[in-house]
Short mmCIF file of N, CA, C and O in Angstrom, two decimals:
data_model
loop_
_atom_site.label_atom_id
_atom_site.label_comp_id
_atom_site.label_asym_id
_atom_site.label_seq_id
_atom_site.Cartn_x
_atom_site.Cartn_y
_atom_site.Cartn_z
N ALA A 1 75.84 28.89 73.93
CA ALA A 1 75.57 30.12 74.60
C ALA A 1 76.80 31.07 74.54
O ALA A 1 76.64 32.26 74.33
N ARG A 2 77.98 30.52 74.69
CA ARG A 2 79.17 31.34 74.65
C ARG A 2 79.35 32.02 73.30
O ARG A 2 79.81 33.15 73.18
N TYR A 3 79.06 31.24 72.25
CA TYR A 3 79.18 31.77 70.84
C TYR A 3 78.38 33.01 70.70
O TYR A 3 78.82 34.02 70.14
N LYS A 4 77.12 32.98 71.15
CA LYS A 4 76.22 34.14 71.03
C LYS A 4 76.68 35.32 71.87
O LYS A 4 76.36 36.47 71.55
N GLN A 5 77.46 35.04 72.91
CA GLN A 5 78.03 36.12 73.72
C GLN A 5 79.29 36.67 73.19
O GLN A 5 79.88 37.57 73.77
N GLY A 6 79.77 36.10 72.08
CA GLY A 6 80.99 36.54 71.49
C GLY A 6 82.25 35.84 71.92
O GLY A 6 83.38 36.19 71.53
N ASP A 7 82.07 34.84 72.77
CA ASP A 7 83.22 34.03 73.30
C ASP A 7 83.42 32.80 72.40
O ASP A 7 83.03 31.72 72.76
N VAL A 8 84.07 33.05 71.24
CA VAL A 8 84.21 31.99 70.24
C VAL A 8 85.13 30.90 70.79
O VAL A 8 84.84 29.68 70.65
N GLU A 9 86.22 31.28 71.39
CA GLU A 9 87.21 30.30 71.94
C GLU A 9 86.54 29.46 73.02
O GLU A 9 86.77 28.24 73.08
N GLY A 10 85.74 30.12 73.87
CA GLY A 10 85.09 29.36 74.94
C GLY A 10 84.08 28.40 74.37
O GLY A 10 83.95 27.28 74.88
N ALA A 11 83.33 28.79 73.36
CA ALA A 11 82.36 27.91 72.73
C ALA A 11 83.06 26.73 72.06
O ALA A 11 82.60 25.56 72.21
N LEU A 12 84.22 26.98 71.49
CA LEU A 12 84.99 25.90 70.90
C LEU A 12 85.46 24.87 71.90
O LEU A 12 85.36 23.69 71.77
N LEU A 13 85.92 25.39 73.07
CA LEU A 13 86.30 24.50 74.19
C LEU A 13 85.14 23.69 74.72
O LEU A 13 85.28 22.49 74.93
N ASP A 14 83.98 24.37 74.85
CA ASP A 14 82.79 23.63 75.38
C ASP A 14 82.37 22.51 74.42
O ASP A 14 82.09 21.41 74.84
N LEU A 15 82.36 22.81 73.13
CA LEU A 15 81.92 21.80 72.16
C LEU A 15 82.96 20.69 72.06
O LEU A 15 82.55 19.53 71.89
N THR A 16 84.21 20.98 72.11
CA THR A 16 85.24 19.94 72.13
C THR A 16 85.12 19.05 73.32
O THR A 16 85.18 17.84 73.23
N HIS A 17 84.84 19.65 74.46
CA HIS A 17 84.59 18.87 75.68
C HIS A 17 83.34 18.00 75.55
O HIS A 17 83.36 16.78 75.92
N ALA A 18 82.27 18.55 75.02
CA ALA A 18 81.05 17.83 74.82
C ALA A 18 81.25 16.60 73.91
O ALA A 18 80.72 15.50 74.17
N LEU A 19 82.01 16.83 72.82
CA LEU A 19 82.27 15.74 71.92
C LEU A 19 83.10 14.68 72.54
O LEU A 19 83.11 13.51 72.15
N GLY A 20 83.96 15.01 73.54
CA GLY A 20 84.67 14.00 74.28
C GLY A 20 83.84 13.10 75.12
O GLY A 20 84.12 11.98 75.36
N LEU A 21 82.70 13.69 75.52
CA LEU A 21 81.71 12.92 76.29
C LEU A 21 80.75 12.10 75.47
O LEU A 21 80.41 11.02 75.82
N ARG A 22 80.30 12.71 74.38
CA ARG A 22 79.29 12.09 73.55
C ARG A 22 79.34 12.68 72.18
O ARG A 22 79.19 13.91 72.01
N LYS A 23 79.58 11.90 71.20
CA LYS A 23 79.67 12.37 69.83
C LYS A 23 78.27 12.36 69.17
O LYS A 23 77.57 11.37 69.30
N ASP A 24 77.85 13.53 68.57
CA ASP A 24 76.65 13.56 67.83
C ASP A 24 76.70 14.57 66.73
O ASP A 24 77.60 15.42 66.71
N ALA A 25 75.77 14.52 65.81
CA ALA A 25 75.75 15.35 64.63
C ALA A 25 75.69 16.86 64.99
O ALA A 25 76.38 17.68 64.43
N SER A 26 74.87 17.14 65.94
CA SER A 26 74.64 18.57 66.33
C SER A 26 75.94 19.18 66.84
O SER A 26 76.30 20.34 66.52
N ALA A 27 76.62 18.50 67.74
CA ALA A 27 77.87 19.05 68.28
C ALA A 27 78.94 19.26 67.22
O ALA A 27 79.67 20.21 67.18
N PHE A 28 79.07 18.19 66.32
CA PHE A 28 80.05 18.32 65.21
C PHE A 28 79.65 19.51 64.31
O PHE A 28 80.51 20.31 63.88
N TYR A 29 78.40 19.61 63.98
CA TYR A 29 77.95 20.75 63.16
C TYR A 29 78.25 22.07 63.81
O TYR A 29 78.80 22.97 63.15
N ASN A 30 77.90 22.22 65.06
CA ASN A 30 78.12 23.55 65.74
C ASN A 30 79.60 23.86 65.90
O ASN A 30 80.01 25.00 65.70
N ARG A 31 80.45 22.87 66.14
CA ARG A 31 81.83 23.14 66.21
C ARG A 31 82.36 23.46 64.78
O ARG A 31 83.23 24.33 64.64
N GLY A 32 81.86 22.79 63.76
CA GLY A 32 82.22 23.12 62.40
C GLY A 32 81.93 24.56 62.10
O GLY A 32 82.66 25.25 61.44
N ARG A 33 80.81 25.06 62.56
CA ARG A 33 80.39 26.46 62.32
C ARG A 33 81.40 27.38 63.00
O ARG A 33 81.76 28.45 62.41
N ILE A 34 81.86 27.07 64.14
CA ILE A 34 82.87 27.87 64.83
C ILE A 34 84.16 27.84 64.07
O ILE A 34 84.76 28.87 63.81
N TYR A 35 84.60 26.64 63.65
CA TYR A 35 85.81 26.57 62.89
C TYR A 35 85.71 27.39 61.60
O TYR A 35 86.63 28.07 61.13
N GLU A 36 84.54 27.30 60.97
CA GLU A 36 84.29 28.06 59.72
C GLU A 36 84.36 29.55 60.01
O GLU A 36 85.03 30.35 59.23
N ALA A 37 83.83 30.02 61.11
CA ALA A 37 83.90 31.47 61.48
C ALA A 37 85.34 31.90 61.73
O ALA A 37 85.69 33.03 61.41
N LEU A 38 86.13 30.95 62.22
CA LEU A 38 87.58 31.22 62.47
C LEU A 38 88.41 31.01 61.19
O LEU A 38 89.63 31.16 61.28
N GLU A 39 87.78 30.62 60.11
CA GLU A 39 88.44 30.32 58.85
C GLU A 39 89.48 29.20 59.01
O GLU A 39 90.49 29.16 58.32
N LYS A 40 89.13 28.26 59.83
CA LYS A 40 89.93 27.02 59.98
C LYS A 40 89.16 25.97 59.12
O LYS A 40 88.39 25.15 59.63
N TRP A 41 89.42 26.05 57.82
CA TRP A 41 88.62 25.32 56.81
C TRP A 41 88.78 23.82 56.97
O TRP A 41 87.80 23.06 56.91
N ALA A 42 89.98 23.32 57.20
CA ALA A 42 90.20 21.86 57.31
C ALA A 42 89.48 21.30 58.48
O ALA A 42 88.87 20.22 58.44
N GLU A 43 89.54 22.00 59.62
CA GLU A 43 88.87 21.56 60.83
C GLU A 43 87.37 21.54 60.64
O GLU A 43 86.68 20.64 61.08
N ALA A 44 86.84 22.61 59.99
CA ALA A 44 85.44 22.73 59.75
C ALA A 44 85.02 21.58 58.83
O ALA A 44 83.97 20.89 59.03
N ARG A 45 85.77 21.31 57.78
CA ARG A 45 85.50 20.23 56.88
C ARG A 45 85.41 18.93 57.58
O ARG A 45 84.49 18.14 57.37
N ASP A 46 86.38 18.68 58.49
CA ASP A 46 86.37 17.37 59.25
C ASP A 46 85.11 17.25 60.10
O ASP A 46 84.54 16.19 60.19
N ASP A 47 84.75 18.32 60.77
CA ASP A 47 83.59 18.26 61.63
C ASP A 47 82.31 18.12 60.87
O ASP A 47 81.35 17.34 61.21
N TYR A 48 82.14 18.80 59.75
CA TYR A 48 80.96 18.63 58.90
C TYR A 48 80.86 17.22 58.39
O TYR A 48 79.81 16.66 58.22
N SER A 49 82.06 16.65 58.01
CA SER A 49 82.09 15.28 57.55
C SER A 49 81.61 14.30 58.64
O SER A 49 80.80 13.40 58.31
N GLN A 50 82.05 14.54 59.86
CA GLN A 50 81.55 13.72 60.97
C GLN A 50 80.11 13.84 61.18
O GLN A 50 79.34 12.91 61.43
N ALA A 51 79.63 15.11 61.13
CA ALA A 51 78.16 15.37 61.32
C ALA A 51 77.36 14.61 60.20
O ALA A 51 76.31 14.06 60.51
N LEU A 52 77.88 14.68 59.00
CA LEU A 52 77.18 13.96 57.92
C LEU A 52 77.16 12.44 58.13
O LEU A 52 76.16 11.80 57.80
N ASN A 53 78.20 11.93 58.73
CA ASN A 53 78.24 10.52 59.01
C ASN A 53 77.12 10.17 59.99
O ASN A 53 76.42 9.14 59.85
N PHE A 54 76.98 11.00 61.06
CA PHE A 54 75.89 10.77 62.05
C PHE A 54 74.54 10.93 61.41
O PHE A 54 73.56 10.31 61.81
N ALA A 55 74.40 11.84 60.47
CA ALA A 55 73.12 12.13 59.77
C ALA A 55 72.90 11.13 58.63
O ALA A 55 71.95 11.22 57.95
N GLN A 56 73.83 10.16 58.49
CA GLN A 56 73.76 9.15 57.46
C GLN A 56 73.68 9.75 56.05
O GLN A 56 72.93 9.29 55.21
N GLY A 57 74.39 10.88 55.89
CA GLY A 57 74.50 11.51 54.60
C GLY A 57 73.19 12.11 54.04
O GLY A 57 73.07 12.35 52.87
N LYS A 58 72.26 12.44 54.97
CA LYS A 58 70.96 12.88 54.50
C LYS A 58 70.73 14.35 54.92
O LYS A 58 69.70 14.70 55.51
N SER A 59 71.67 15.18 54.57
CA SER A 59 71.52 16.60 54.88
C SER A 59 72.11 17.47 53.79
O SER A 59 73.33 17.72 53.77
N PRO A 60 71.31 17.95 52.88
CA PRO A 60 71.85 18.85 51.84
C PRO A 60 72.53 20.06 52.39
O PRO A 60 73.50 20.53 51.83
N HIS A 61 72.02 20.61 53.49
CA HIS A 61 72.64 21.78 54.11
C HIS A 61 74.08 21.45 54.63
O HIS A 61 75.00 22.24 54.33
N LEU A 62 74.24 20.34 55.23
CA LEU A 62 75.56 19.92 55.69
C LEU A 62 76.47 19.64 54.53
O LEU A 62 77.66 20.04 54.51
N GLU A 63 75.97 19.01 53.46
CA GLU A 63 76.79 18.77 52.28
C GLU A 63 77.28 20.02 51.65
O GLU A 63 78.46 20.13 51.28
N LYS A 64 76.43 21.06 51.62
CA LYS A 64 76.81 22.33 51.05
C LYS A 64 77.91 23.02 51.90
O LYS A 64 78.93 23.48 51.31
N ARG A 65 77.82 22.99 53.17
CA ARG A 65 78.86 23.51 54.05
C ARG A 65 80.17 22.71 53.91
O ARG A 65 81.24 23.30 53.87
N LEU A 66 80.05 21.44 53.85
CA LEU A 66 81.22 20.57 53.71
C LEU A 66 81.94 20.90 52.39
O LEU A 66 83.14 21.11 52.42
N HIS A 67 81.27 21.02 51.30
CA HIS A 67 81.90 21.29 50.02
C HIS A 67 82.51 22.68 50.01
O HIS A 67 83.58 22.88 49.42
N ARG A 68 81.86 23.62 50.65
CA ARG A 68 82.40 25.02 50.77
C ARG A 68 83.75 24.98 51.49
O ARG A 68 84.73 25.59 51.07
N CYS A 69 83.79 24.21 52.61
CA CYS A 69 85.01 24.20 53.38
C CYS A 69 86.10 23.38 52.65
O CYS A 69 87.33 23.72 52.74
N GLN A 70 85.74 22.36 51.88
CA GLN A 70 86.70 21.57 51.12
C GLN A 70 87.35 22.52 50.12
O GLN A 70 88.60 22.49 49.92
N ARG A 71 86.57 23.37 49.46
CA ARG A 71 87.16 24.31 48.45
C ARG A 71 88.06 25.32 49.14
O ARG A 71 89.16 25.62 48.66
N ARG A 72 87.64 25.85 50.29
CA ARG A 72 88.44 26.85 50.96
C ARG A 72 89.74 26.25 51.51
O ARG A 72 90.70 26.92 51.55
N ALA A 73 89.68 24.97 51.98
CA ALA A 73 90.86 24.36 52.54
C ALA A 73 91.92 24.13 51.50
O ALA A 73 93.11 24.09 51.79
N MET A 74 91.50 24.03 50.25
CA MET A 74 92.44 23.81 49.14
C MET A 74 93.16 25.06 48.70
O MET A 74 94.19 25.01 48.00
N VAL A 75 92.64 26.23 49.04
CA VAL A 75 93.14 27.51 48.58
C VAL A 75 94.40 27.87 49.39
O VAL A 75 94.51 27.64 50.49
#
């Protein structure tokens, strides 16, 4: 909700807190999106990788985002 209101940092804090309570693909994916918006490519890559682990590697959409962030993190 905070992200849609423009509070990116607040959304990041909320998702980090949620992941401290319970790790799941959706929370990792959403936090990855925030890191990606902030151009924090390595952090986004790590979160997308975790989300893919929870999805058991069965998400072409996640794989695409992961590869994009891997490329950007190397630049």
